[in-house]
CSV table of C-alpha atoms in Angstrom, one decimal:
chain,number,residue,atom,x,y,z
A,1,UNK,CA,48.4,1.3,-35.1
A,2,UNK,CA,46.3,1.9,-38.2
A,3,UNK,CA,45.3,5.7,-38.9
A,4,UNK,CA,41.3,5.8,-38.9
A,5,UNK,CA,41.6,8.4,-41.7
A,6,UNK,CA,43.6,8.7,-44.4
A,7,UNK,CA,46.9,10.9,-43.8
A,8,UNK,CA,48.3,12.8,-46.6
A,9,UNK,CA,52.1,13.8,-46.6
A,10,UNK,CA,52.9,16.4,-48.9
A,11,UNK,CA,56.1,15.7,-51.2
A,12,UNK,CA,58.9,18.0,-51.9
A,13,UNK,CA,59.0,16.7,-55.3
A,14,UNK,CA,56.3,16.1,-57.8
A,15,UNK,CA,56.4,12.8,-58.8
A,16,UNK,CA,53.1,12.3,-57.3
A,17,UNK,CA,51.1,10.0,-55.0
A,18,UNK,CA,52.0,6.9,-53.4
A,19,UNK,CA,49.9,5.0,-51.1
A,20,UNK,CA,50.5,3.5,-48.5
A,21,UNK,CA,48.3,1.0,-46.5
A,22,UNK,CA,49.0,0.7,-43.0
A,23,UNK,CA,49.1,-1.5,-40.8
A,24,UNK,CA,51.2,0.1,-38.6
A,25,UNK,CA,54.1,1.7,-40.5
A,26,UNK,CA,57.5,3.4,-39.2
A,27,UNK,CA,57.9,6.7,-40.5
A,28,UNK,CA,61.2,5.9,-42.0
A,29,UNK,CA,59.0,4.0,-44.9
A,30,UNK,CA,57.5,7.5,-45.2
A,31,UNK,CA,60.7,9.3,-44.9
A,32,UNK,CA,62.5,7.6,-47.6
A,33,UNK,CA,59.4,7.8,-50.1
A,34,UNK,CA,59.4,11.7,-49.0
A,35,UNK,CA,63.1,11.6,-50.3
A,36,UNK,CA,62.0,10.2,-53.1
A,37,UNK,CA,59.8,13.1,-54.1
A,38,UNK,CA,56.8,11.3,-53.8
A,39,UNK,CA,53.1,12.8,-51.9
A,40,UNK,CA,52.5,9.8,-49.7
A,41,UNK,CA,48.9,9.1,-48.6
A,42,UNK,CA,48.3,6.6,-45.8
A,43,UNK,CA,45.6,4.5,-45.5
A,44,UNK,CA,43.8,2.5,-42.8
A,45,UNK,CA,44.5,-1.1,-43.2
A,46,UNK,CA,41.0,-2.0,-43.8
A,47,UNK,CA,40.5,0.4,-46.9
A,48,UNK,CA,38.8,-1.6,-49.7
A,49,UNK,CA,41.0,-1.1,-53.3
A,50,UNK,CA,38.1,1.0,-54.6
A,51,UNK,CA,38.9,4.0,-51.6
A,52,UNK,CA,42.9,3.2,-52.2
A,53,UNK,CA,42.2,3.8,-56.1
A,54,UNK,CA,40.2,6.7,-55.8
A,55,UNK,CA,43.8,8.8,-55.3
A,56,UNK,CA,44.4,7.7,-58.4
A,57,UNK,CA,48.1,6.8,-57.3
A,58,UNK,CA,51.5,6.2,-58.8
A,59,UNK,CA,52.2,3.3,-56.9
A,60,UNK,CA,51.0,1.0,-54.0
A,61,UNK,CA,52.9,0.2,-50.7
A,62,UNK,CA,52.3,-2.5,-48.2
A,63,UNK,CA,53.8,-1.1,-44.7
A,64,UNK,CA,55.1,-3.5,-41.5
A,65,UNK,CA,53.2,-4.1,-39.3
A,66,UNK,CA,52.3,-6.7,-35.9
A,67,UNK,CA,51.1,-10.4,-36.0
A,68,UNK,CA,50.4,-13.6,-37.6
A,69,UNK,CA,49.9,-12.3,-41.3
A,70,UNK,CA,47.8,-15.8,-42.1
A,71,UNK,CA,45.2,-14.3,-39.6
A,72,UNK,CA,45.3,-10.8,-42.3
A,73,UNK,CA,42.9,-12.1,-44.6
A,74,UNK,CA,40.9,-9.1,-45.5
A,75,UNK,CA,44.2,-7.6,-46.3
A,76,UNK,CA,45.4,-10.2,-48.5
A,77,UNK,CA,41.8,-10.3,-50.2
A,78,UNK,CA,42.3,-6.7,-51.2
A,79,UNK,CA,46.2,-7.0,-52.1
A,80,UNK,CA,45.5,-9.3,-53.9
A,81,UNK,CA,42.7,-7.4,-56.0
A,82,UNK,CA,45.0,-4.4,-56.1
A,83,UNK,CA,47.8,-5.8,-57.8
A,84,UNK,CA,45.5,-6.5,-60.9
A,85,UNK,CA,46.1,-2.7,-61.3
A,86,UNK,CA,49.7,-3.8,-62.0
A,87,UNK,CA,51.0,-0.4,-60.2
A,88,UNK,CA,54.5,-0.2,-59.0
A,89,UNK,CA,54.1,-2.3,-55.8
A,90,UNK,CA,56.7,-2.8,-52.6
A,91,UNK,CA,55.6,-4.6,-49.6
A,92,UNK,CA,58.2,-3.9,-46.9
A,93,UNK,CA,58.2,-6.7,-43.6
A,94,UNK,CA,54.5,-7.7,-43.0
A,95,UNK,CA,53.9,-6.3,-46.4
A,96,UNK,CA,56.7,-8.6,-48.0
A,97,UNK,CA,54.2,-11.8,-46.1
A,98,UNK,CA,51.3,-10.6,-47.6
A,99,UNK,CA,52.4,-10.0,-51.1
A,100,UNK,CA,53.4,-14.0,-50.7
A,101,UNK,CA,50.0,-15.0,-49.4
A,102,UNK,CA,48.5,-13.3,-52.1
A,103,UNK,CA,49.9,-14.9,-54.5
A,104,UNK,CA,49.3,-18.4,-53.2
A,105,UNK,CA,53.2,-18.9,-51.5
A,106,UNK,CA,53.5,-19.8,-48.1
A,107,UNK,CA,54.5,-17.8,-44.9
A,108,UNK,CA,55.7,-19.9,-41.4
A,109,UNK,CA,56.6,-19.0,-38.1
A,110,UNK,CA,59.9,-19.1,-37.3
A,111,UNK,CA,61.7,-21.4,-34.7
A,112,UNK,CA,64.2,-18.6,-34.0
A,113,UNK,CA,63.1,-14.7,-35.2
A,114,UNK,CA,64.9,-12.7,-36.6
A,115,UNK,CA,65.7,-9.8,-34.1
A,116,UNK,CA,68.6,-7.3,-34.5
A,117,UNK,CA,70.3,-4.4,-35.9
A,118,UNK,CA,73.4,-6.6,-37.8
A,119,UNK,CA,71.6,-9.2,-40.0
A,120,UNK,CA,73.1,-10.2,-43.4
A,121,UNK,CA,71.5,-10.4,-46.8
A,122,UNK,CA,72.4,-11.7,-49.6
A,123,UNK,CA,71.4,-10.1,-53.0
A,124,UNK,CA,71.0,-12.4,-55.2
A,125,UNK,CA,70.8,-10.7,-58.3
A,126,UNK,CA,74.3,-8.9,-58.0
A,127,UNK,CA,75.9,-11.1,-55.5
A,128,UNK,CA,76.6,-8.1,-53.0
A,129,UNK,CA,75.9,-8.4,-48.9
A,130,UNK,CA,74.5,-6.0,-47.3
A,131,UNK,CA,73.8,-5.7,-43.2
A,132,UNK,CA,69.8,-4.6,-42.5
A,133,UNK,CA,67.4,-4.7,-39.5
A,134,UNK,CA,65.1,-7.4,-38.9
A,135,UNK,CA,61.9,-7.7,-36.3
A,136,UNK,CA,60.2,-10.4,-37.5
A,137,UNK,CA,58.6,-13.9,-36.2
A,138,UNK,CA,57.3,-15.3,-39.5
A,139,UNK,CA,58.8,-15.3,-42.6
A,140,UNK,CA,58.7,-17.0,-46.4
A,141,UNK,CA,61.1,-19.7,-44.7
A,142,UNK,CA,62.7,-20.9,-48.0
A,143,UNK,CA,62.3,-20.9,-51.9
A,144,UNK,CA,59.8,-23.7,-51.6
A,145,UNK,CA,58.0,-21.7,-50.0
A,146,UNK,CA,58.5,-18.2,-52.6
A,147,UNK,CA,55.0,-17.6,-55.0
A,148,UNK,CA,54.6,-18.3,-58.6
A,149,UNK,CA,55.8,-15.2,-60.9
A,150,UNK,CA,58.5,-13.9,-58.3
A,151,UNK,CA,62.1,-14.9,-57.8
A,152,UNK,CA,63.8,-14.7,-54.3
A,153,UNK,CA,65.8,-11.3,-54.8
A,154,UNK,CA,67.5,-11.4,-50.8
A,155,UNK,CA,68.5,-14.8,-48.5
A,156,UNK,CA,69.6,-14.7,-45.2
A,157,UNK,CA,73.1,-16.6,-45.4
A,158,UNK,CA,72.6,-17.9,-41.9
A,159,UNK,CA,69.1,-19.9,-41.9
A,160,UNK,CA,68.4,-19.2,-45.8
A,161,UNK,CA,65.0,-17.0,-45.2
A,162,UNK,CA,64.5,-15.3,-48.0
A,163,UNK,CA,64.7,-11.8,-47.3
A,164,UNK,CA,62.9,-9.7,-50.3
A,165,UNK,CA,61.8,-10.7,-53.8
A,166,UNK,CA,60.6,-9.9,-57.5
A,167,UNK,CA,58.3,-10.5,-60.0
A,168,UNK,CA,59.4,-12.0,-63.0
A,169,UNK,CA,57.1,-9.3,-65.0
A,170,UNK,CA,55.3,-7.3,-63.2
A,171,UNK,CA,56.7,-4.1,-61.6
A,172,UNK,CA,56.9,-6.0,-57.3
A,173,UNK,CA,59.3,-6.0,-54.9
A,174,UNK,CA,59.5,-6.9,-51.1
A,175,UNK,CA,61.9,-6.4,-48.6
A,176,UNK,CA,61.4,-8.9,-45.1
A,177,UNK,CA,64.0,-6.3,-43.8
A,178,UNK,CA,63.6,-2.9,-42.8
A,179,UNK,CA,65.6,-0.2,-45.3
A,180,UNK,CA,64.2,2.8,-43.5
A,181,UNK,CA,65.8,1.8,-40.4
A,182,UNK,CA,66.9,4.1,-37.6
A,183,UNK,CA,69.2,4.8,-36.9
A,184,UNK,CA,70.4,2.3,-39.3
A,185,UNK,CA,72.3,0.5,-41.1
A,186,UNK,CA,71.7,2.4,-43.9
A,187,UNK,CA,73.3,-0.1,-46.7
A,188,UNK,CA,69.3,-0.5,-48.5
A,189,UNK,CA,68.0,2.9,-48.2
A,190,UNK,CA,68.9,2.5,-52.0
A,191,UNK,CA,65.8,0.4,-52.5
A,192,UNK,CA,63.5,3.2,-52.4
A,193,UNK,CA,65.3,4.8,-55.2
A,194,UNK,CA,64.6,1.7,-57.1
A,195,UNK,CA,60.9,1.8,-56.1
A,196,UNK,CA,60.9,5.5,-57.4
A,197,UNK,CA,62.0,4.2,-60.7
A,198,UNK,CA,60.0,1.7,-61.3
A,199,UNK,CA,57.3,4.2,-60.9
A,200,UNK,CA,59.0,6.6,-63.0
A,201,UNK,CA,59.4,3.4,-66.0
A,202,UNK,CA,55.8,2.8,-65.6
A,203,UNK,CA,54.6,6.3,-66.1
């Protein structure tokens, strides 16, 4: 569930402050921006961009979460109002769905979820496969479906769900799988450092 005050997680490193809006985050997101050096501050889910602003933060992430993410409309409002800051952004699962709705793309349910410890991606960008954890019941179900300004970045190769994306010029990603994943697999962890990165690039 959503925390009904923000939560601050000190950082080991001092690359500053994250945060995180929750609508029901695994601690392994929090973990592997932890690793990263990062103070992450979570959020309740309902926080309008003005509180999430106010901690003047490094970068912006959208957490998993439960439900039908068409029904998250106050959610995508303010998304959608925070990614005018053009921060660093990474929506992770329900966060991936409502970076798309934002943005005007489309996100279905699925006839079959995708459930399990052992599903494949496919990285488009590098051509490498990597096996990730899925829990998810909706999904961007192909490209038709993927906004304007971001490219499909991970497809399933089974049913072609595209499985994380980017923007074409603005500092996004998304993952529809889980890279903080326990136990595992632990083939994406490496997406975080990318996320740290990008915030480190954007100053």
């Amino acid at each position: 569930t959503s925390p009904k005050t923000p939560v601050v997680h000190k950082g080991r490193g001092d690359k500053g402050i994250v945060v995180m809006i929750d609508c029901g985050t695994k601690h392994g997101i929090i973990k592997g921006l932890y690793d990263q050096g990062f103070t992450v501050v979570r959020v309740p889910c309902w926080f309008s961009p003005k509180e999430i602003m106010d901690y003047n933060p490094k970068g912006i992430i959208f957490g998993n979460g439960p439900g039908n993410p068409n029904l998250y409309v106050n959610q995508v409002k303010n998304f959608r109002e925070i990614l005018e800051y053009k921060l660093p952004t990474m929506g992770i699962c329900l966060g991936h769905q409502l970076l798309t709705i934002a943005l005007g793309g489309k996100v279905r349910k699925m006839k079959f979820g995708h459930r399990a410890i052992n599903k494949a991606v496919v990285d488009l960008t590098t051509g490498e496969g990597y096996i990730t954890t899925h829990n998810h019941g909706y999904a961007v179900l192909s490209k038709d479906d993927v906004p304007k300004g971001m490219k499909v970045w991970f497809y399933n190769p089974d049913d072609g769900t595209v499985e994380g994306m980017y923007h074409e010029k603005l500092p996004i990603i998304t993952t529809q799988f889980h890279p903080e994943a326990r136990p595992g697999p632990w083939d994406v962890t490496w997406v975080f450092k990318k996320f740290a990165k990008m915030v480190e690039s954007n100053g």
